[in-house]
Coordinates of C-alpha atoms and ligand atoms in Angstrom, one line a residue:
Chain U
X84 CA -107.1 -194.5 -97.8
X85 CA -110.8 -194.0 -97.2
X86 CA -113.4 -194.1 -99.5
X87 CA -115.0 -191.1 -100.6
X88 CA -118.2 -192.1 -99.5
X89 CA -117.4 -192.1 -95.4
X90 CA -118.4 -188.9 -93.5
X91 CA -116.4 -187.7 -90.2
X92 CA -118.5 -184.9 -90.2
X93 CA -119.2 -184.5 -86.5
X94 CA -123.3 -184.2 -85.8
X95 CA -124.3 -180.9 -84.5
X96 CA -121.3 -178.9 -85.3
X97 CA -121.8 -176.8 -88.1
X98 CA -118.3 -175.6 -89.9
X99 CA -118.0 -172.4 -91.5
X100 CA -116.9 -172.2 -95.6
X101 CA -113.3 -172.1 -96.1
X102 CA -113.3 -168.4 -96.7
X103 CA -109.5 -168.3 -97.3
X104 CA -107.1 -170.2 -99.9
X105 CA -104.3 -170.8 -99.4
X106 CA -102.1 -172.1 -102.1
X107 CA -98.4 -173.1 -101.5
X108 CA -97.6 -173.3 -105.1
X109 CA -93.9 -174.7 -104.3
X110 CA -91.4 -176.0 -100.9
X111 CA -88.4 -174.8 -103.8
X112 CA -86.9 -171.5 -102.2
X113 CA -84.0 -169.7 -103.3
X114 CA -83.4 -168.7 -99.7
X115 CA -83.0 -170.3 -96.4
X116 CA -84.5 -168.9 -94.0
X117 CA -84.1 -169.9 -90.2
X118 CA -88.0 -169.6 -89.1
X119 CA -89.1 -171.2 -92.6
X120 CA -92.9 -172.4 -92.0
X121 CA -92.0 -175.3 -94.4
X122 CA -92.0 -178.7 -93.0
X123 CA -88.7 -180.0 -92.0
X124 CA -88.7 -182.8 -94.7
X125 CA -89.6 -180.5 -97.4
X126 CA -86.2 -182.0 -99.5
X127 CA -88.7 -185.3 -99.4
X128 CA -92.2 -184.0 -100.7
X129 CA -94.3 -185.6 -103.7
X130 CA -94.4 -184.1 -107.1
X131 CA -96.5 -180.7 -107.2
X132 CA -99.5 -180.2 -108.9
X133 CA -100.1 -179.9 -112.4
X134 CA -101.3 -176.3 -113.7
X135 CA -104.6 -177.9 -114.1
X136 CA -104.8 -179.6 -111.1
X137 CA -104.5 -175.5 -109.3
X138 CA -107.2 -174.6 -111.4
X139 CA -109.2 -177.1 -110.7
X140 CA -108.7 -176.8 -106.9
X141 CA -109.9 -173.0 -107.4
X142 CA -112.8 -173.8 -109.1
X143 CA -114.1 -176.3 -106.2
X144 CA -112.9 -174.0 -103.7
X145 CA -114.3 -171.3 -105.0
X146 CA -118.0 -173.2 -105.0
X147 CA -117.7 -173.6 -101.0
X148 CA -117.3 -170.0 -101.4
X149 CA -113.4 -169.2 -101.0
X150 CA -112.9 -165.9 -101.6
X151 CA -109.3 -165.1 -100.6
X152 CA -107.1 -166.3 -102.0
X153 CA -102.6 -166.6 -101.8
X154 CA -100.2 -167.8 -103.5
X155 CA -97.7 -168.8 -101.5
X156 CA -94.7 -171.3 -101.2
X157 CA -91.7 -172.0 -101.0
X158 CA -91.1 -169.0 -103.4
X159 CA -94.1 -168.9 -105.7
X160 CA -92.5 -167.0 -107.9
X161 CA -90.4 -170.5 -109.4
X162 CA -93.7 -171.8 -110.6
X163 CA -93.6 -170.9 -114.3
X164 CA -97.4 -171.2 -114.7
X165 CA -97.8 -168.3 -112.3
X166 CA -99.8 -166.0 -114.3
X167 CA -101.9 -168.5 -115.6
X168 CA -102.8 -169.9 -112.0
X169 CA -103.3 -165.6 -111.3
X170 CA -105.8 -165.1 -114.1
X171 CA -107.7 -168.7 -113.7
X172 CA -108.0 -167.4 -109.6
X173 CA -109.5 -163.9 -110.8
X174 CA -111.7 -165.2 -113.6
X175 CA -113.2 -167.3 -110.7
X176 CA -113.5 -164.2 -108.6
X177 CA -110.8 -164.7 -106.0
X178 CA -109.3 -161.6 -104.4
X179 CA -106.1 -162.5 -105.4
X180 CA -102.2 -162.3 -103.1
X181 CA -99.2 -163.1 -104.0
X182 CA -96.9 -163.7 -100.9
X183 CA -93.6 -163.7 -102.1
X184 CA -89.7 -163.1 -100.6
X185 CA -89.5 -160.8 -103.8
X186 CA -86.7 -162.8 -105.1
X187 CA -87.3 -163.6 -108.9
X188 CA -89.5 -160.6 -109.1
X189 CA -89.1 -158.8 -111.9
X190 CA -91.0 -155.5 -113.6
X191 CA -91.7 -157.5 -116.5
X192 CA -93.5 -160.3 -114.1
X193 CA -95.1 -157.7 -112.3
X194 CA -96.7 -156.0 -115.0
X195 CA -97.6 -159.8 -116.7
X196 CA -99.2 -160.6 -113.3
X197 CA -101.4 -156.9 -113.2
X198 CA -102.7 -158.1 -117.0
X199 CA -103.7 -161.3 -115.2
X200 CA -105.4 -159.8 -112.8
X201 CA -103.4 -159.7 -109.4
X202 CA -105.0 -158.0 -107.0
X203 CA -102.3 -157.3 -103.9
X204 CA -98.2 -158.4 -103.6
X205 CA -97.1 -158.9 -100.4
X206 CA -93.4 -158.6 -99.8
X207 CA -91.4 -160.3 -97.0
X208 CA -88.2 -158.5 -95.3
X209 CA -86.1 -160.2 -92.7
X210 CA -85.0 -156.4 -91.4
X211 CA -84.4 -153.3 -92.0
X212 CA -80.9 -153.8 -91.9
X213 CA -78.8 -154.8 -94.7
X214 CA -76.6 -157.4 -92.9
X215 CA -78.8 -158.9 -90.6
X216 CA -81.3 -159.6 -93.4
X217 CA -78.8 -160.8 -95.8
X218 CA -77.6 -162.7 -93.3
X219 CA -80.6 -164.3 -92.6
X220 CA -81.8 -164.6 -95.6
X221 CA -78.5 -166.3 -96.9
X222 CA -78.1 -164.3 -99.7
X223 CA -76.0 -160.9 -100.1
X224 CA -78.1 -159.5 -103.3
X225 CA -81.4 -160.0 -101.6
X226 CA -82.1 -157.1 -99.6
X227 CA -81.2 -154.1 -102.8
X228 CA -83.4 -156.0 -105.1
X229 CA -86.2 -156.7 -102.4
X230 CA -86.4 -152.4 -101.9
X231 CA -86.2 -152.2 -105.8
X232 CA -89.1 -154.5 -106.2
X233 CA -91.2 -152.8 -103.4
X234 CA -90.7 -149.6 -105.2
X235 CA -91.7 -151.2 -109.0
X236 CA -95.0 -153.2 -106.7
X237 CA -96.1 -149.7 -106.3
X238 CA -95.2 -147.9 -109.5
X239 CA -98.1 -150.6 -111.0
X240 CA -100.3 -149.2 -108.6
X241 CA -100.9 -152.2 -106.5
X242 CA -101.5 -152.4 -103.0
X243 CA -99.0 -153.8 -101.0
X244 CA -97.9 -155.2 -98.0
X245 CA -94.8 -155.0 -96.3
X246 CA -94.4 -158.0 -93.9
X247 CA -91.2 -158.1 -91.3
X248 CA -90.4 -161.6 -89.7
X249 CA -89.2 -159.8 -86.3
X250 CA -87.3 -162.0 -83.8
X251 CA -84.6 -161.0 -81.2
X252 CA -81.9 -160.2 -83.5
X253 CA -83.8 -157.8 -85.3
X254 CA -86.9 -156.9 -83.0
X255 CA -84.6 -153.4 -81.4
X256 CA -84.6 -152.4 -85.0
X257 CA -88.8 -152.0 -85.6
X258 CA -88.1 -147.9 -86.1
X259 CA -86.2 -148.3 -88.7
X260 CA -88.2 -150.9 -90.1
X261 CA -91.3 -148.6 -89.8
X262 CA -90.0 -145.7 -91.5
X263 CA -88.4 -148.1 -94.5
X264 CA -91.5 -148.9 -95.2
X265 CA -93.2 -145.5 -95.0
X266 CA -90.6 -145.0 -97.4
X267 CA -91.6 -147.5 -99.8
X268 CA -95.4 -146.4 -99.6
X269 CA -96.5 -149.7 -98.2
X270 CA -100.7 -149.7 -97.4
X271 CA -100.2 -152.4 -94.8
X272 CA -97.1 -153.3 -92.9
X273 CA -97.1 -156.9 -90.8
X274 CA -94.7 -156.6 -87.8
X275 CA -95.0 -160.3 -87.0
X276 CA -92.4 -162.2 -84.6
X277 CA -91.8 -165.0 -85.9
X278 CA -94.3 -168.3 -85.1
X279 CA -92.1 -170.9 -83.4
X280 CA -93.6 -173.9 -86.4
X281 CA -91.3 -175.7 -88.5
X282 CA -87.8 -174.4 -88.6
X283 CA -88.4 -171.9 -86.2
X284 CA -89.3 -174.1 -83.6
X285 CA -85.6 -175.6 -84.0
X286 CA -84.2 -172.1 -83.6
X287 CA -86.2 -171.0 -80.6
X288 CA -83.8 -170.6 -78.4
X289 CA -81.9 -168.2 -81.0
X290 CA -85.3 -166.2 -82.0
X291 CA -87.2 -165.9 -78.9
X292 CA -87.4 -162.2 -77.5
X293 CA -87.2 -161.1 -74.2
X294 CA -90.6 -159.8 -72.4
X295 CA -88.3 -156.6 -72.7
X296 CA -88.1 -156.5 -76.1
X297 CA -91.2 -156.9 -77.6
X298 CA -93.1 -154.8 -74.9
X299 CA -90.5 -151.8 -76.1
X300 CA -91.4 -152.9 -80.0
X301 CA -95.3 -152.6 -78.9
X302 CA -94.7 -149.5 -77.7
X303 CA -92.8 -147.9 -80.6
X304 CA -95.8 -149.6 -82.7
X305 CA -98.4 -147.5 -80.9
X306 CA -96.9 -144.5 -81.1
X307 CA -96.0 -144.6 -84.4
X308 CA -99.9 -145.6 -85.3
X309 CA -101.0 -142.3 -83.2
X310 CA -98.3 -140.3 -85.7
X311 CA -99.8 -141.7 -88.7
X312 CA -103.3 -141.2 -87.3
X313 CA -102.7 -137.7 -86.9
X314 CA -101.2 -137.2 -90.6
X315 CA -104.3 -138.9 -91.7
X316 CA -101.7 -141.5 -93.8
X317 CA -103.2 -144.2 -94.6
X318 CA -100.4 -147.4 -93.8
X319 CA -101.5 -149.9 -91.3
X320 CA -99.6 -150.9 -88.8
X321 CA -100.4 -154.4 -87.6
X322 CA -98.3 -155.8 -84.6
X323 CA -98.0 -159.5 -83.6
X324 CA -96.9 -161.1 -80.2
X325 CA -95.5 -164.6 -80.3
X326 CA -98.1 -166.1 -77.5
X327 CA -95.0 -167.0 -75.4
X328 CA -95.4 -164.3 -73.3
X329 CA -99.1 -165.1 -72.7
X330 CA -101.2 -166.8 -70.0
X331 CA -103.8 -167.6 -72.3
X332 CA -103.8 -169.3 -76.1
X333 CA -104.9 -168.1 -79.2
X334 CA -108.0 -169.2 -81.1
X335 CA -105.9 -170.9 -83.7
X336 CA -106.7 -170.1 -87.0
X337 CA -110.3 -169.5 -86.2
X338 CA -110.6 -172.8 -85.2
X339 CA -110.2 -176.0 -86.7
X340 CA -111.4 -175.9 -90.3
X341 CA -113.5 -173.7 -90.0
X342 CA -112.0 -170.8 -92.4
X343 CA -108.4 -171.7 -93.2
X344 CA -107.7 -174.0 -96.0
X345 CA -104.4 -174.6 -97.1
X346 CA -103.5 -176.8 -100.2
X347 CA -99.6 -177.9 -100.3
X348 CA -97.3 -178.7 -103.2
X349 CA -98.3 -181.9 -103.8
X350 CA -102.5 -181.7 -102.8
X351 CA -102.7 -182.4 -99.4
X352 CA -105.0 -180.4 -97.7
X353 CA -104.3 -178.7 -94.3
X354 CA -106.5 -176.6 -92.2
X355 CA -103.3 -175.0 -91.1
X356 CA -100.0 -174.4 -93.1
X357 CA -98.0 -176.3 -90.0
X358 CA -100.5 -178.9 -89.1
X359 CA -99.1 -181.3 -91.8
X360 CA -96.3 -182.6 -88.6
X361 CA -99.1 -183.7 -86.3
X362 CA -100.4 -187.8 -86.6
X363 CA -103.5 -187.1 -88.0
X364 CA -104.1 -188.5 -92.3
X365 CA -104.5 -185.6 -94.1
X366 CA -106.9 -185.9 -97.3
X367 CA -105.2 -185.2 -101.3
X368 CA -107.1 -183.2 -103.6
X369 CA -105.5 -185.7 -106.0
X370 CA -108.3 -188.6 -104.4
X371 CA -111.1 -186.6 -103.0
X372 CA -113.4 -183.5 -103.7
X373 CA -112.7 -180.2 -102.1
X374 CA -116.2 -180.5 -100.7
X375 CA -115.7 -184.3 -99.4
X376 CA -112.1 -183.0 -97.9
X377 CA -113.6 -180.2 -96.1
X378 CA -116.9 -181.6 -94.4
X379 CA -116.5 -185.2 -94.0
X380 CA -112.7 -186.1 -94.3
X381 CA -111.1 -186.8 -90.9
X382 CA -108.3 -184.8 -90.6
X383 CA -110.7 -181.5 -90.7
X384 CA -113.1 -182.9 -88.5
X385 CA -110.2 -184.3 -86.4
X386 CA -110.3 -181.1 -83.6
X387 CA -113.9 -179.4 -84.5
X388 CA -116.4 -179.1 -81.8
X389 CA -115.1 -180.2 -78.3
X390 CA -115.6 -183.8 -77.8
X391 CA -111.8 -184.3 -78.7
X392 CA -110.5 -182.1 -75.2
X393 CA -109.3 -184.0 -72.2
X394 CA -109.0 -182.2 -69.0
X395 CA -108.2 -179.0 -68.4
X396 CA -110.2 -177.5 -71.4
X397 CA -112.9 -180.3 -71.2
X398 CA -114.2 -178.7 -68.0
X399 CA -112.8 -175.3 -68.8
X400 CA -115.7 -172.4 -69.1
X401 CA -113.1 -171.0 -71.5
X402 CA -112.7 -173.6 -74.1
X403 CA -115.6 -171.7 -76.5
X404 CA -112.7 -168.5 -76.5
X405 CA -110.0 -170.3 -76.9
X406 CA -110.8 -173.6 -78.3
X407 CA -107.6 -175.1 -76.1
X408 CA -105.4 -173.3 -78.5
X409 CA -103.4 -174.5 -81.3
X410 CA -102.7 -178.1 -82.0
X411 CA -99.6 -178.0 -83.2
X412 CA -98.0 -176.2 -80.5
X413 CA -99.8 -179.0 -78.5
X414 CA -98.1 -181.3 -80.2
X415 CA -94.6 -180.1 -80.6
X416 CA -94.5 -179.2 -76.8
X417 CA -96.6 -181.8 -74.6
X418 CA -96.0 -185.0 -77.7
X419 CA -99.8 -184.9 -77.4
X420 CA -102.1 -182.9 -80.0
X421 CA -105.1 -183.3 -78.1
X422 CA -103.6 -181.3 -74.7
X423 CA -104.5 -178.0 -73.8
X424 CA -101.7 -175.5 -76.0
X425 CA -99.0 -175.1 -72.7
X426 CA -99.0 -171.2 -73.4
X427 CA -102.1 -171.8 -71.2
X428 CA -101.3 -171.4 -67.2
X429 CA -103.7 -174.1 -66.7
X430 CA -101.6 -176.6 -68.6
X431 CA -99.7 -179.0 -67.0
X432 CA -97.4 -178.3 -69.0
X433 CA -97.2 -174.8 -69.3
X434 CA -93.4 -175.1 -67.6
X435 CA -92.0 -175.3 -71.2
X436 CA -93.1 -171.8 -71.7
X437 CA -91.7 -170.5 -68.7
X438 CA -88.6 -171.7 -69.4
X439 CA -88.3 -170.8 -72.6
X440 CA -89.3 -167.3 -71.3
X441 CA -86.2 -167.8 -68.9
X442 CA -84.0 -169.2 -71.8
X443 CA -84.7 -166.2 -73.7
X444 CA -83.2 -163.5 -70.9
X445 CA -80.2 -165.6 -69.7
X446 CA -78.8 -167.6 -72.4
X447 CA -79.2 -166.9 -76.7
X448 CA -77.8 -168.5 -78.7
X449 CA -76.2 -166.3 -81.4
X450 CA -76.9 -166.1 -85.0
X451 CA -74.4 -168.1 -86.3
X452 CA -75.7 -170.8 -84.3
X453 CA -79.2 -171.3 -86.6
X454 CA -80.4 -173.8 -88.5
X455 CA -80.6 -172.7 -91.8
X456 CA -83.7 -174.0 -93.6
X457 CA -82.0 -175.4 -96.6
X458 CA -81.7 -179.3 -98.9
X459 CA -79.1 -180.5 -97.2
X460 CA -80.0 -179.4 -93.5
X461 CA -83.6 -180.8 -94.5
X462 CA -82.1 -184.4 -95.3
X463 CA -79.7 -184.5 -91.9
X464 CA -82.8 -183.5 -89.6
X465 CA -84.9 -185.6 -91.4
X466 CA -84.2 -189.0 -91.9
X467 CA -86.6 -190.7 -94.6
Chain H
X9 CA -122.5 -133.9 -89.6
X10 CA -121.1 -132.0 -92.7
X11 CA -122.6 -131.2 -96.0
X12 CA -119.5 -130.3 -97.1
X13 CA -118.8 -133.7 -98.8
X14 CA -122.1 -133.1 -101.2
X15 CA -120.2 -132.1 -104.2
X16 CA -117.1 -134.7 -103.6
X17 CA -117.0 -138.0 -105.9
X18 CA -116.6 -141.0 -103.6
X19 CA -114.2 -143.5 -105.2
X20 CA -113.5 -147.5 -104.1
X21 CA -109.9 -147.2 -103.4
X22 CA -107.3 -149.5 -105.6
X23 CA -106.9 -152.7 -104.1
X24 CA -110.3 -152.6 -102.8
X25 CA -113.5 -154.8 -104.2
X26 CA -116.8 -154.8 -103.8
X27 CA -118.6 -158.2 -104.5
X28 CA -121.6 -160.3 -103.9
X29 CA -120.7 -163.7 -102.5
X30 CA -123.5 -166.6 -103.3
X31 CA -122.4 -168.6 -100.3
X32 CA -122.3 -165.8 -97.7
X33 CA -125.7 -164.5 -99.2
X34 CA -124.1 -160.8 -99.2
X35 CA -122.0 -158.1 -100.3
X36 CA -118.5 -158.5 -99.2
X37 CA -115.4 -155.8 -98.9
X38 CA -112.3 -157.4 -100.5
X39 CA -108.6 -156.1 -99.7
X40 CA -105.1 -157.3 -99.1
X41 CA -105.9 -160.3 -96.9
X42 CA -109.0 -159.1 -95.5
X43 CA -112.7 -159.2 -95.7
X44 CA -115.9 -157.1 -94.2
X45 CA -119.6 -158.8 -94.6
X46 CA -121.4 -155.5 -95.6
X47 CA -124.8 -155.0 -94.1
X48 CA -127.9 -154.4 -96.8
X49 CA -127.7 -150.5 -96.0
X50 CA -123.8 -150.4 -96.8
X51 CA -123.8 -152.3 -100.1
X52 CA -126.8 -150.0 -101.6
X53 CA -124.5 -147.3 -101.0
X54 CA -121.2 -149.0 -102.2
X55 CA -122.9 -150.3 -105.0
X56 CA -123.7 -146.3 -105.7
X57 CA -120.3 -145.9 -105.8
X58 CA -119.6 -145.9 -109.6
X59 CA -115.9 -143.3 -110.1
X60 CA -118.2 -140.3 -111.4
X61 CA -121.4 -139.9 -109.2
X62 CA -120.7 -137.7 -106.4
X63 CA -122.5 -137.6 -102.7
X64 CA -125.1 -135.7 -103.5
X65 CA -126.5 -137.4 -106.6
X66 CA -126.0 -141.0 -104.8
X67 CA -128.6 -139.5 -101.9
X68 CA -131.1 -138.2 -104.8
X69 CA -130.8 -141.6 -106.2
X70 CA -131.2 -144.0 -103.2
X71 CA -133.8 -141.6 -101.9
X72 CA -135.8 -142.4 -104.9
X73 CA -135.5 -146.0 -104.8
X74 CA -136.4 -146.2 -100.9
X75 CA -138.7 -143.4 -100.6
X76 CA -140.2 -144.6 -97.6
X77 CA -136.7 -145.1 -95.5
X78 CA -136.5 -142.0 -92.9
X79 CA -132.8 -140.6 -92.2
X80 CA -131.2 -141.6 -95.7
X81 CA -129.4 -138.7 -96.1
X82 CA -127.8 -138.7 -92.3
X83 CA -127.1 -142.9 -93.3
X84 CA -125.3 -141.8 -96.4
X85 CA -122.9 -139.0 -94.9
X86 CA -122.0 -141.1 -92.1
X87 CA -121.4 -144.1 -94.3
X88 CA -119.1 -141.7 -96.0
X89 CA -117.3 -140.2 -93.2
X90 CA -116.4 -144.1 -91.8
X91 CA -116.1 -145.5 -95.2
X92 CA -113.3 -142.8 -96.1
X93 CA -111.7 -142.9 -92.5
X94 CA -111.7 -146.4 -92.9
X95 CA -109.8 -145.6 -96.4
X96 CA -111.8 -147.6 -98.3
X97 CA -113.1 -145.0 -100.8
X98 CA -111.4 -141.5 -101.7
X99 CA -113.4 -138.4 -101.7
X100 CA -112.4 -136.2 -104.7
Ligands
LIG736 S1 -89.7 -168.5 -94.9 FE1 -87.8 -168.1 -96.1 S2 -87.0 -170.1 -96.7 FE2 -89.1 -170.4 -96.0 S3 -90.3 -170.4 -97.9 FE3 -90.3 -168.3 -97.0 S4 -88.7 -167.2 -98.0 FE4 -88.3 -169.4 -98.3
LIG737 S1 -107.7 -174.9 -70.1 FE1 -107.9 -175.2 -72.3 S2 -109.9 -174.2 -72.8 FE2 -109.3 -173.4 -70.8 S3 -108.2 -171.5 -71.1 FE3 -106.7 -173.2 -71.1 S4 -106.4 -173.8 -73.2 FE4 -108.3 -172.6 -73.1

């Protein structure tokens, strides 16, 4: 472990303040989803921290001048210090989310968590159809009581975002998952397909849309933003592309802490919610300072700046735009976190994509044939 | 540019804060998983925004505190027009 005194803090290269929190409260889910973001050995984390130890985390936070902040999991929801954790985060002046599958909601909690102070719920849907998203979901009762909760979020009054994982088996069906949630009132509604991290990565081949797909989805998207334009409504409709279909990478997460900081379970500290897979030593809040974790530690000063690219982003006149993409994807597709993300058509090994593009039109695997994120999956996969 | 707003009360929408952020050194928009840095202009006006002054009394008010600025008024309506389009405040 290093001492708290070292400093990787990388001369010349100026980091922004983590302007976003993110807290995953929890890995304990009641359901098992098939593109969980959760590490694969999430059966094998360390205890959680204490309600104190959140709070404390805020406070620090908060004085590098965090201002979002979400609670997240796992299913946040399971923590019984919940509200506390809510009210603590507001007192502190946090603009306060909960990110939650809805399952454990109830009116009671919501109401307990407006007196705290919540500021927004989001809610996450698997579909708009009942079967596929029970299906997925691995639970029959979960879709009724998600739509029950979505209606009680906005009986309290609070803002609220609908967010739909889409994926091939659900992606034809993103009209009816507009107009549910023009139904349900929601203010914001996430159309994301799913990011191929953590257990999604293992299902790609079974989640992966076709070029055909998505570009009919984006479609249906626009026009449905013109509609709602023109009725002056005020839902947001906010569309995102896997990068699989891309010749160029994302700026991932802003770049490398330099806005994004994510706290897990048990206080390690991540400038990305999948980044804990990748061989770098992550710092714990449990042995060092927010403040020493976010400007000198060296897993967020691992991939600031650009001394850290070989070639092709080295010499690349793009690498200020794109920062040589995301690191984990790096990682999980070239065994190398430093390489150029292989969505890029100047990687070496951009191949990967293409065939996974190819994968996706010739040969899916059905649903029956995911890996369902659950304990005893999670021990199988991942051997201690 | 209408004058028809005047008599309407501007109101920060639920879900939406206004705040002022030490470490940013400015007022900042809060919502659902977003953020705006607010210029100086925008957050005299959003910090006019109070539930029960309407358009017109937030003009007489700024235009007494910055007496010299030209175009206040125009600055005010258009900040209006975006800020409601944007649906961060209601016009009632
Ligand atoms: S993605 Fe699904 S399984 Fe994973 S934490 Fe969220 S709700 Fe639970
Ligand atoms: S080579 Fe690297 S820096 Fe250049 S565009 Fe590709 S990923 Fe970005």
């Amino acid at each position: 472990m290093l001492s708290s005194g070292s400093s990787f803090a990388k001369p010349g290269h100026e980091a922004g303040p983590p302007l976003w929190l993110l807290a995953e409260l929890t890995y304990r889910c009641p359901l098992q989803c098939p593109y969980c973001s959760n590490p694969l050995d999430f059966a094998q984390q360390g205890a959680e921290l204490s309600t104190a130890e959140w709070i404390e985390v805020f406070r620090q936070a908060r004085g590098l001048g965090a201002a979002q902040l979400g609670f997240s999991g796992g299913e946040p929801l399971v923590r019984q210090d919940l509200a506390e954790l809510i009210k603590a985060a507001r007192d502190l002046g946090y603009y306060t989310n909960l990110i939650t599958s809805g399952i454990g909601l109830t009116e009671a909690r919501i109401a307990e968590f407006a007196e705290a102070g919540l500021d927004h719920i989001q809610i996450s849907f698997q579909a708009a159809d009942e079967e596929v998203n029970n299906l997925l979901a691995g639970s029959k009762k979960a879709f009724a009581h998600k739509l029950a909760m979505a209606r009680a979020v906005k009986a309290h009054g609070y803002p609220m975002v609908l967010n739909f994982v889409t994926h091939r088996h659900n992606i034809d069906n993103i009209e009816r998952i507009i107009e549910l949630c023009l139904e349900l009132e929601a203010d914001f509604v996430e159309l994301a397909t799913c990011q191929f991290y953590g257990w999604a990565e293992l299902n790609r081949a079974g989640l992966l849309p076709t070029r055909a797909q998505l570009e009919r989805a984006e479609r249906i998207t626009h026009q449905w933003r013109d509609k709602l334009a023109a009725e002056n409504n005020p839902c947001k409709l906010i569309f995102v592309t896997p990068d699989y279909y891309e010749e160029r990478p994302k700026a991932c997460m802003n770049g490398w802490g330099n806005l994004f900081l994510d706290i897990t379970p048990d206080g390690t500290a991540l400038p990305c919610h999948s980044a804990r897979q990748l061989p770098v030593q992550f710092p714990n809040v449990r042995e060092h300072s927010i403040e020493h974790i976010w400007r000198h530690s060296f897993g967020f000063n691992r991939f600031r700046g650009d001394d850290w690219m070989p070639e092709p982003c080295r010499s690349c006149d793009e690498k200020h735009k794109d920062l040589g993409g995301c690191r984990c994807q790096a990682f999980m597709l070239t065994g190398d976190a430093s390489n150029a993300d292989p969505v890029c058509s100047k990687s070496a090994h951009h191949g990967v994509i293409l065939a996974a593009r190819q994968q996706a039109d010739e040969a899916p695997l059905g649903l029956g044939d995911l890996q369902y994120r659950n304990d005893k999956a999670s021990r199988i996969i991942c051997k201690a | 540019m209408t004058t028809a707003i005047l008599p309407k009360v501007p109101v920060i929408r639920r879900g939406f804060r206004l705040q002022f952020e030490p470490v940013q050194n400015c007022h900042v928009l809060l919502y659902p998983e977003g953020m705006i840095k607010l210029n100086d202009s925008a957050s005299e006006i959003f910090q006019q925004i109070d539930g029960s002054r309407s358009v017109g009394q937030i003009i007489v008010a700024l235009r007494e505190r910055f007496p010299d600025a030209p175009g206040i008024d125009e600055d005010i309506l258009a900040f209006m027009e975006v800020a409601s389009a944007q649906f961060w405040i209601e016009l009632r």
